[in-house]
Amino acid sequence: EDAAQLAEAFARCASEAQGAFGSGALYVEKRVRRARHIEVQVLGDGSGAVSHLWERDCSLQRRHQKLVEIAPSPDLDAVAREAIIASALRLAAEVQYRGIGTFEFLLDLDQPGRFYFMEANPRVQVEHTVTEQVTGIDLLHTQLHLAAGSSLAELGLLTPPPAKGYAVQLRLNLETLLADGSARPASGVLGAYQPPSGPGLRVDGCGYTGYVVSPAYDSLIAKLIASASDYPGALRRAYRALCEFRLEGVASNLHLLQNLLQRDEVLANQVDTTYVERHLSELLAAREQAHPHRYFAGDASAQSARASLDAPPGTLALSAPSAGVLVSLALAEGDAVAAGQRIAVLEAMKMEFEVKAEHSGIVRALTVAPGDAIGEGQALAFLQPAEVDSLDAHG
């Protein structure tokens, strides 16, 4: 929102791009303030023949990272749906696309009928599950056949099958959401992991009781997919499944998702890509006790122990607020550090964020180096407390 921050944001994006792709080149796109995120599941066999498996609505996000995905979009009008799908197919046909791909668009809510191409992901997406649930097509199986040279005609997919009902996917992440909307990956050991089951439910997950969370991987621990004949029914089933999901020992977004599914705007699908950020304080304020626990609360705990470092006498730790990989450390032994000073940059979930000193003092010991995997709460350095003015700080 502040043009004065543009140069710093551009530099940070360039750094992320360099780390992820080996190139820091960037380009600037038009900003759409109120948008829905609509993506099309495209199939191609490399001959120029392309087809689709309808669209997904991925508008419920935090910091442009998807939280909830729906197939098909509950209230996308027929004209917009046809135009967006036609655009995706035209792009795919032009490059003789082969395989499963997702073509993503922003639908401008302030200019009805106007939409913009964002990107094409030439792979099977995390949210492919909801498309599978409403079409009955195994996308991984299809991807392998297309890669092996099968044609869409041979697979019977030149014409898209009708979408039956609705499916909603919820991403359960081991993370803490801060008041500014930024996410910090959590670390620790899962004390309990008991996913729900039953008709209309699917859980794709990698957790188990005793699972040790690693900062080297994405914070996504499970995908909960609920299907029903209508959109409200899918949301009700998804909410109950969240109440049946026992996930303990590490911070997660489970309660935020429960709060989200109780919002009237979500029930009516009257949301945009900034909805979660605009209402985050309310979503975080709702208490866990507001939701019933519908699981057996027997003993499924796993003992955990955290490695700790002995602090030099008379020092305080400068700790990492979340798990991640240390990109840079702006400290050396003997440096004077002021409270609020930037001391490090961590990378987590494909994003970089700054770590600032919680208190002032003189650096007496460093415990990490760039490239290290850092756990939540891990000491980065130890300070001898001292009054340090920001003008006197070094680093």
GROMACS .gro file of C-alpha atoms in nm:
model
  395
    1GLU     CA    1   0.000   0.000   0.000
    2ASP     CA    2   0.298   0.232   0.055
    3ALA     CA    3   0.492   0.332  -0.256
    4ALA     CA    4   0.795   0.407  -0.039
    5GLN     CA    5   0.826   0.035   0.032
    6LEU     CA    6   0.836  -0.058  -0.337
    7ALA     CA    7   1.214  -0.057  -0.377
    8GLU     CA    8   1.270  -0.281  -0.074
    9ALA     CA    9   0.989  -0.517  -0.179
   10PHE     CA   10   1.134  -0.538  -0.530
   11ALA     CA   11   1.477  -0.624  -0.390
   12ARG     CA   12   1.329  -0.893  -0.163
   13CYS     CA   13   1.135  -1.048  -0.453
   14ALA     CA   14   1.448  -1.047  -0.667
   15SER     CA   15   1.634  -1.228  -0.389
   16GLU     CA   16   1.360  -1.491  -0.361
   17ALA     CA   17   1.355  -1.537  -0.739
   18GLN     CA   18   1.732  -1.573  -0.751
   19GLY     CA   19   1.724  -1.837  -0.480
   20ALA     CA   20   1.435  -2.030  -0.632
   21PHE     CA   21   1.508  -2.005  -1.005
   22GLY     CA   22   1.867  -1.886  -1.043
   23SER     CA   23   1.753  -1.554  -1.190
   24GLY     CA   24   1.654  -1.235  -1.014
   25ALA     CA   25   1.478  -1.089  -1.319
   26LEU     CA   26   1.129  -0.956  -1.239
   27TYR     CA   27   0.840  -0.793  -1.422
   28VAL     CA   28   0.557  -0.578  -1.287
   29GLU     CA   29   0.190  -0.660  -1.340
   30LYS     CA   30  -0.132  -0.462  -1.307
   31ARG     CA   31  -0.272  -0.466  -0.956
   32VAL     CA   32  -0.628  -0.593  -0.919
   33ARG     CA   33  -0.755  -0.485  -0.577
   34ARG     CA   34  -1.067  -0.703  -0.554
   35ALA     CA   35  -1.029  -1.032  -0.736
   36ARG     CA   36  -1.136  -1.393  -0.736
   37HIS     CA   37  -0.869  -1.652  -0.811
   38ILE     CA   38  -1.007  -1.889  -1.075
   39GLU     CA   39  -0.795  -2.164  -1.229
   40VAL     CA   40  -0.869  -2.413  -1.505
   41GLN     CA   41  -0.757  -2.776  -1.507
   42VAL     CA   42  -0.625  -2.832  -1.860
   43LEU     CA   43  -0.529  -3.153  -2.041
   44GLY     CA   44  -0.320  -3.176  -2.356
   45ASP     CA   45  -0.167  -3.460  -2.555
   46GLY     CA   46   0.104  -3.265  -2.739
   47SER     CA   47  -0.070  -3.273  -3.077
   48GLY     CA   48  -0.255  -2.946  -3.023
   49ALA     CA   49  -0.560  -3.129  -2.893
   50VAL     CA   50  -0.660  -2.988  -2.554
   51SER     CA   51  -0.950  -3.029  -2.315
   52HIS     CA   52  -1.038  -2.933  -1.958
   53LEU     CA   53  -1.183  -3.064  -1.633
   54TRP     CA   54  -1.359  -2.743  -1.533
   55GLU     CA   55  -1.241  -2.479  -1.291
   56ARG     CA   56  -1.146  -2.433  -0.928
   57ASP     CA   57  -1.205  -2.130  -0.704
   58CYS     CA   58  -0.898  -2.061  -0.490
   59SER     CA   59  -0.986  -1.715  -0.358
   60LEU     CA   60  -0.946  -1.791   0.014
   61GLN     CA   61  -0.575  -1.730   0.065
   62ARG     CA   62  -0.326  -1.588   0.309
   63ARG     CA   63  -0.046  -1.382   0.159
   64HIS     CA   64  -0.123  -1.525  -0.187
   65GLN     CA   65  -0.087  -1.883  -0.059
   66LYS     CA   66  -0.404  -2.089  -0.101
   67LEU     CA   67  -0.591  -2.213   0.207
   68VAL     CA   68  -0.921  -2.336   0.063
   69GLU     CA   69  -0.996  -2.464  -0.288
   70ILE     CA   70  -1.338  -2.538  -0.434
   71ALA     CA   71  -1.446  -2.727  -0.746
   72PRO     CA   72  -1.632  -2.610  -0.936
   73SER     CA   73  -1.665  -2.241  -0.845
   74PRO     CA   74  -2.002  -2.215  -0.664
   75ASP     CA   75  -2.124  -1.889  -0.816
   76LEU     CA   76  -1.917  -1.818  -1.126
   77ASP     CA   77  -2.161  -1.709  -1.395
   78ALA     CA   78  -2.180  -1.912  -1.714
   79VAL     CA   79  -2.044  -1.635  -1.938
   80ALA     CA   80  -1.733  -1.580  -1.725
   81ARG     CA   81  -1.677  -1.955  -1.688
   82GLU     CA   82  -1.694  -2.009  -2.064
   83ALA     CA   83  -1.461  -1.717  -2.137
   84ILE     CA   84  -1.198  -1.818  -1.881
   85ILE     CA   85  -1.197  -2.182  -1.990
   86ALA     CA   86  -1.177  -2.078  -2.356
   87SER     CA   87  -0.875  -1.858  -2.279
   88ALA     CA   88  -0.699  -2.141  -2.097
   89LEU     CA   89  -0.760  -2.382  -2.384
   90ARG     CA   90  -0.638  -2.131  -2.640
   91LEU     CA   91  -0.312  -2.082  -2.450
   92ALA     CA   92  -0.261  -2.457  -2.412
   93ALA     CA   93  -0.336  -2.531  -2.776
   94GLU     CA   94  -0.099  -2.258  -2.895
   95VAL     CA   95   0.200  -2.432  -2.732
   96GLN     CA   96   0.074  -2.786  -2.809
   97TYR     CA   97   0.064  -2.854  -2.437
   98ARG     CA   98   0.120  -3.211  -2.318
   99GLY     CA   99   0.011  -3.336  -1.977
  100ILE     CA  100  -0.193  -3.203  -1.687
  101GLY     CA  101  -0.165  -2.829  -1.628
  102THR     CA  102  -0.331  -2.548  -1.438
  103PHE     CA  103  -0.396  -2.211  -1.601
  104GLU     CA  104  -0.466  -1.943  -1.342
  105PHE     CA  105  -0.660  -1.618  -1.372
  106LEU     CA  106  -0.774  -1.322  -1.162
  107LEU     CA  107  -1.139  -1.225  -1.209
  108ASP     CA  108  -1.181  -0.851  -1.145
  109LEU     CA  109  -1.482  -0.799  -0.916
  110ASP     CA  110  -1.487  -0.424  -0.982
  111GLN     CA  111  -1.506  -0.469  -1.360
  112PRO     CA  112  -1.761  -0.744  -1.435
  113GLY     CA  113  -1.644  -0.977  -1.708
  114ARG     CA  114  -1.281  -0.860  -1.695
  115PHE     CA  115  -1.020  -1.118  -1.607
  116TYR     CA  116  -0.642  -1.147  -1.633
  117PHE     CA  117  -0.408  -1.438  -1.699
  118MET     CA  118  -0.167  -1.493  -1.410
  119GLU     CA  119   0.036  -1.804  -1.475
  120ALA     CA  120   0.039  -2.161  -1.602
  121ASN     CA  121   0.165  -2.440  -1.379
  122PRO     CA  122   0.276  -2.735  -1.597
  123ARG     CA  123   0.223  -2.996  -1.327
  124VAL     CA  124  -0.034  -3.156  -1.101
  125GLN     CA  125  -0.131  -2.899  -0.836
  126VAL     CA  126  -0.180  -2.951  -0.463
  127GLU     CA  127  -0.551  -2.885  -0.516
  128HIS     CA  128  -0.598  -3.141  -0.794
  129THR     CA  129  -0.792  -3.348  -0.541
  130VAL     CA  130  -1.113  -3.144  -0.565
  131THR     CA  131  -1.118  -3.186  -0.942
  132GLU     CA  132  -1.076  -3.561  -0.901
  133GLN     CA  133  -1.365  -3.573  -0.656
  134VAL     CA  134  -1.617  -3.397  -0.883
  135THR     CA  135  -1.512  -3.556  -1.214
  136GLY     CA  136  -1.409  -3.905  -1.106
  137ILE     CA  137  -1.088  -3.873  -1.311
  138ASP     CA  138  -0.759  -3.988  -1.156
  139LEU     CA  139  -0.531  -3.702  -1.259
  140LEU     CA  140  -0.203  -3.872  -1.170
  141HIS     CA  141  -0.302  -4.178  -1.373
  142THR     CA  142  -0.399  -3.949  -1.661
  143GLN     CA  143  -0.073  -3.754  -1.634
  144LEU     CA  144   0.132  -4.071  -1.670
  145HIS     CA  145  -0.066  -4.187  -1.973
  146LEU     CA  146  -0.029  -3.849  -2.145
  147ALA     CA  147   0.345  -3.848  -2.073
  148ALA     CA  148   0.368  -4.197  -2.224
  149GLY     CA  149   0.212  -4.075  -2.549
  150SER     CA  150  -0.158  -4.152  -2.513
  151SER     CA  151  -0.395  -3.915  -2.691
  152LEU     CA  152  -0.695  -3.747  -2.535
  153ALA     CA  153  -0.913  -3.943  -2.775
  154GLU     CA  154  -0.765  -4.272  -2.657
  155LEU     CA  155  -0.827  -4.171  -2.296
  156GLY     CA  156  -1.183  -4.061  -2.370
  157LEU     CA  157  -1.111  -3.708  -2.252
  158LEU     CA  158  -1.159  -3.494  -2.562
  159THR     CA  159  -1.491  -3.390  -2.409
  160PRO     CA  160  -1.491  -3.299  -2.039
  161PRO     CA  161  -1.709  -3.515  -1.814
  162PRO     CA  162  -1.980  -3.329  -1.623
  163ALA     CA  163  -1.887  -3.204  -1.278
  164LYS     CA  164  -2.099  -3.380  -1.016
  165GLY     CA  165  -2.157  -3.192  -0.693
  166TYR     CA  166  -1.895  -2.986  -0.513
  167ALA     CA  167  -1.568  -3.056  -0.336
  168VAL     CA  168  -1.381  -2.836  -0.089
  169GLN     CA  169  -1.016  -2.881   0.008
  170LEU     CA  170  -0.869  -2.737   0.329
  171ARG     CA  171  -0.494  -2.710   0.369
  172LEU     CA  172  -0.383  -2.792   0.722
  173ASN     CA  173  -0.051  -2.622   0.782
  174LEU     CA  174   0.177  -2.647   1.084
  175GLU     CA  175   0.218  -2.274   1.127
  176THR     CA  176   0.130  -1.967   1.328
  177LEU     CA  177  -0.043  -1.675   1.159
  178LEU     CA  178   0.063  -1.335   1.286
  179ALA     CA  179  -0.162  -1.030   1.309
  180ASP     CA  180  -0.011  -0.882   0.991
  181GLY     CA  181  -0.113  -1.192   0.793
  182SER     CA  182   0.232  -1.343   0.764
  183ALA     CA  183   0.273  -1.712   0.841
  184ARG     CA  184   0.551  -1.859   1.049
  185PRO     CA  185   0.612  -2.234   1.012
  186ALA     CA  186   0.599  -2.422   1.341
  187SER     CA  187   0.838  -2.685   1.469
  188GLY     CA  188   0.825  -2.960   1.727
  189VAL     CA  189   0.678  -3.309   1.759
  190LEU     CA  190   0.317  -3.407   1.689
  191GLY     CA  191   0.168  -3.533   2.013
  192ALA     CA  192  -0.141  -3.666   1.835
  193TYR     CA  193  -0.240  -3.710   1.470
  194GLN     CA  194  -0.580  -3.870   1.411
  195PRO     CA  195  -0.744  -3.765   1.080
  196PRO     CA  196  -1.119  -3.802   1.025
  197SER     CA  197  -1.282  -4.054   0.793
  198GLY     CA  198  -1.625  -4.134   0.656
  199PRO     CA  199  -1.851  -4.086   0.352
  200GLY     CA  200  -1.758  -3.788   0.137
  201LEU     CA  201  -1.422  -3.739   0.309
  202ARG     CA  202  -1.067  -3.780   0.183
  203VAL     CA  203  -0.748  -3.695   0.370
  204ASP     CA  204  -0.410  -3.685   0.197
  205GLY     CA  205  -0.152  -3.639   0.471
  206CYS     CA  206   0.196  -3.727   0.591
  207GLY     CA  207   0.158  -3.693   0.966
  208TYR     CA  208   0.161  -3.944   1.249
  209THR     CA  209   0.188  -3.934   1.626
  210GLY     CA  210   0.553  -3.866   1.705
  211TYR     CA  211   0.624  -3.697   1.369
  212VAL     CA  212   0.915  -3.455   1.404
  213VAL     CA  213   0.851  -3.139   1.202
  214SER     CA  214   1.142  -3.039   0.980
  215PRO     CA  215   1.200  -2.677   0.870
  216ALA     CA  216   1.348  -2.815   0.546
  217TYR     CA  217   0.999  -2.894   0.413
  218ASP     CA  218   0.674  -2.710   0.347
  219SER     CA  219   0.443  -2.659   0.646
  220LEU     CA  220   0.153  -2.848   0.481
  221ILE     CA  221   0.080  -3.158   0.690
  222ALA     CA  222  -0.255  -3.270   0.546
  223LYS     CA  223  -0.520  -3.193   0.285
  224LEU     CA  224  -0.878  -3.248   0.398
  225ILE     CA  225  -1.125  -3.286   0.110
  226ALA     CA  226  -1.502  -3.292   0.163
  227SER     CA  227  -1.755  -3.366  -0.113
  228ALA     CA  228  -2.133  -3.327  -0.129
  229SER     CA  229  -2.411  -3.273  -0.381
  230ASP     CA  230  -2.416  -2.898  -0.310
  231TYR     CA  231  -2.173  -2.634  -0.188
  232PRO     CA  232  -2.330  -2.574   0.157
  233GLY     CA  233  -2.330  -2.949   0.217
  234ALA     CA  234  -1.961  -2.972   0.129
  235LEU     CA  235  -1.881  -2.691   0.374
  236ARG     CA  236  -2.082  -2.854   0.654
  237ARG     CA  237  -1.903  -3.184   0.599
  238ALA     CA  238  -1.565  -3.009   0.589
  239TYR     CA  239  -1.635  -2.825   0.914
  240ARG     CA  240  -1.740  -3.140   1.097
  241ALA     CA  241  -1.430  -3.318   0.967
  242LEU     CA  242  -1.213  -3.041   1.111
  243CYS     CA  243  -1.383  -3.095   1.446
  244GLU     CA  244  -1.300  -3.467   1.416
  245PHE     CA  245  -0.934  -3.403   1.329
  246ARG     CA  246  -0.708  -3.451   1.630
  247LEU     CA  247  -0.387  -3.258   1.569
  248GLU     CA  248  -0.186  -3.176   1.880
  249GLY     CA  249   0.163  -3.082   1.992
  250VAL     CA  250   0.251  -2.831   1.720
  251ALA     CA  251   0.080  -2.504   1.627
  252SER     CA  252  -0.148  -2.533   1.323
  253ASN     CA  253  -0.414  -2.340   1.133
  254LEU     CA  254  -0.688  -2.592   1.216
  255HIS     CA  255  -0.886  -2.352   1.437
  256LEU     CA  256  -0.849  -2.070   1.186
  257LEU     CA  257  -1.001  -2.295   0.919
  258GLN     CA  258  -1.287  -2.380   1.156
  259ASN     CA  259  -1.349  -2.011   1.217
  260LEU     CA  260  -1.331  -1.942   0.844
  261LEU     CA  261  -1.596  -2.201   0.755
  262GLN     CA  262  -1.838  -2.041   1.002
  263ARG     CA  263  -1.830  -1.701   0.829
  264ASP     CA  264  -2.145  -1.594   0.644
  265GLU     CA  265  -1.941  -1.456   0.352
  266VAL     CA  266  -1.767  -1.790   0.306
  267LEU     CA  267  -2.097  -1.978   0.321
  268ALA     CA  268  -2.223  -1.750   0.041
  269ASN     CA  269  -1.883  -1.754  -0.137
  270GLN     CA  270  -1.883  -1.374  -0.135
  271VAL     CA  271  -1.508  -1.344  -0.088
  272ASP     CA  272  -1.199  -1.223  -0.270
  273THR     CA  273  -0.828  -1.296  -0.247
  274THR     CA  274  -0.778  -1.047   0.040
  275TYR     CA  275  -1.071  -1.167   0.252
  276VAL     CA  276  -0.861  -1.364   0.502
  277GLU     CA  277  -0.616  -1.078   0.554
  278ARG     CA  278  -0.895  -0.821   0.600
  279HIS     CA  279  -1.070  -1.034   0.863
  280LEU     CA  280  -0.764  -1.196   1.016
  281SER     CA  281  -0.797  -1.034   1.359
  282GLU     CA  282  -1.151  -1.172   1.392
  283LEU     CA  283  -1.048  -1.513   1.259
  284LEU     CA  284  -0.762  -1.535   1.508
  285ALA     CA  285  -0.966  -1.398   1.799
  286ALA     CA  286  -1.229  -1.674   1.794
  287ARG     CA  287  -1.146  -1.924   2.065
  288GLU     CA  288  -1.079  -2.293   2.019
  289GLN     CA  289  -1.358  -2.367   2.269
  290ALA     CA  290  -1.611  -2.231   2.019
  291HIS     CA  291  -1.577  -2.555   1.820
  292PRO     CA  292  -1.673  -2.903   1.942
  293HIS     CA  293  -1.415  -3.181   1.965
  294ARG     CA  294  -1.562  -3.483   1.790
  295TYR     CA  295  -1.282  -3.731   1.845
  296PHE     CA  296  -1.190  -3.986   2.109
  297ALA     CA  297  -0.958  -3.809   2.350
  298GLY     CA  298  -0.767  -4.118   2.461
  299ASP     CA  299  -0.395  -4.118   2.520
  300ALA     CA  300  -0.221  -4.071   2.187
  301SER     CA  301   0.058  -3.851   2.309
  302ALA     CA  302   0.422  -3.869   2.213
  303GLN     CA  303   0.688  -3.736   2.442
  304SER     CA  304   0.902  -3.468   2.288
  305ALA     CA  305   1.225  -3.310   2.384
  306ARG     CA  306   1.374  -2.993   2.244
  307ALA     CA  307   1.741  -2.952   2.196
  308SER     CA  308   1.868  -2.648   2.378
  309LEU     CA  309   2.196  -2.468   2.402
  310ASP     CA  310   2.346  -2.348   2.728
  311ALA     CA  311   2.354  -1.971   2.730
  312PRO     CA  312   2.680  -1.809   2.832
  313PRO     CA  313   2.645  -1.667   3.186
  314GLY     CA  314   2.464  -1.335   3.197
  315THR     CA  315   2.334  -1.347   2.838
  316LEU     CA  316   1.996  -1.355   2.668
  317ALA     CA  317   1.907  -1.544   2.351
  318LEU     CA  318   1.807  -1.384   2.023
  319SER     CA  319   1.559  -1.646   1.904
  320ALA     CA  320   1.403  -1.734   1.569
  321PRO     CA  321   1.029  -1.654   1.572
  322SER     CA  322   0.960  -1.951   1.343
  323ALA     CA  323   1.122  -2.240   1.165
  324GLY     CA  324   1.304  -2.187   0.837
  325VAL     CA  325   1.639  -2.180   0.661
  326LEU     CA  326   1.881  -1.903   0.756
  327VAL     CA  327   1.950  -1.690   0.448
  328SER     CA  328   2.172  -1.429   0.613
  329LEU     CA  329   2.294  -1.330   0.959
  330ALA     CA  330   2.390  -0.966   1.014
  331LEU     CA  331   2.581  -1.028   1.337
  332ALA     CA  332   2.935  -1.089   1.455
  333GLU     CA  333   3.074  -1.143   1.803
  334GLY     CA  334   3.126  -0.810   1.974
  335ASP     CA  335   2.859  -0.627   1.773
  336ALA     CA  336   2.629  -0.386   1.952
  337VAL     CA  337   2.266  -0.464   1.873
  338ALA     CA  338   1.966  -0.236   1.930
  339ALA     CA  339   1.618  -0.367   2.004
  340GLY     CA  340   1.420  -0.380   1.680
  341GLN     CA  341   1.731  -0.403   1.464
  342ARG     CA  342   1.724  -0.652   1.175
  343ILE     CA  343   1.959  -0.934   1.264
  344ALA     CA  344   1.876  -1.210   1.015
  345VAL     CA  345   1.669  -1.321   0.718
  346LEU     CA  346   1.490  -1.656   0.722
  347GLU     CA  347   1.333  -1.838   0.427
  348ALA     CA  348   1.023  -2.049   0.477
  349MET     CA  349   0.744  -2.159   0.244
  350LYS     CA  350   0.920  -1.996  -0.054
  351MET     CA  351   0.917  -1.657   0.120
  352GLU     CA  352   1.182  -1.456   0.301
  353PHE     CA  353   1.117  -1.259   0.619
  354GLU     CA  354   1.324  -1.049   0.854
  355VAL     CA  355   1.413  -1.139   1.212
  356LYS     CA  356   1.454  -0.844   1.447
  357ALA     CA  357   1.624  -0.827   1.784
  358GLU     CA  358   1.388  -0.852   2.080
  359HIS     CA  359   1.629  -0.670   2.311
  360SER     CA  360   1.954  -0.475   2.297
  361GLY     CA  361   2.303  -0.575   2.400
  362ILE     CA  362   2.646  -0.694   2.290
  363VAL     CA  363   2.681  -1.017   2.090
  364ARG     CA  364   2.879  -1.269   2.294
  365ALA     CA  365   2.818  -1.589   2.093
  366LEU     CA  366   2.677  -1.698   1.758
  367THR     CA  367   2.509  -2.038   1.730
  368VAL     CA  368   2.412  -2.063   1.362
  369ALA     CA  369   2.539  -1.987   1.013
  370PRO     CA  370   2.369  -1.908   0.680
  371GLY     CA  371   2.225  -2.221   0.524
  372ASP     CA  372   2.137  -2.381   0.857
  373ALA     CA  373   1.787  -2.521   0.913
  374ILE     CA  374   1.644  -2.331   1.210
  375GLY     CA  375   1.375  -2.449   1.450
  376GLU     CA  376   1.108  -2.225   1.599
  377GLY     CA  377   1.246  -2.060   1.913
  378GLN     CA  378   1.604  -2.168   1.839
  379ALA     CA  379   1.875  -1.931   1.961
  380LEU     CA  380   2.056  -1.751   1.679
  381ALA     CA  381   2.293  -1.566   1.909
  382PHE     CA  382   2.342  -1.469   2.273
  383LEU     CA  383   2.359  -1.108   2.392
  384GLN     CA  384   2.497  -0.953   2.705
  385PRO     CA  385   2.220  -0.705   2.795
  386ALA     CA  386   2.321  -0.343   2.750
  387GLU     CA  387   2.164  -0.012   2.656
  388VAL     CA  388   2.235   0.035   2.286
  389ASP     CA  389   2.113   0.328   2.083
  390SER     CA  390   2.014   0.251   1.725
  391LEU     CA  391   2.283   0.494   1.608
  392ASP     CA  392   2.548   0.295   1.794
  393ALA     CA  393   2.434  -0.046   1.668
  394HIS     CA  394   2.652  -0.251   1.436
  395GLY     CA  395   2.563  -0.542   1.207
   0.00000   0.00000   0.00000
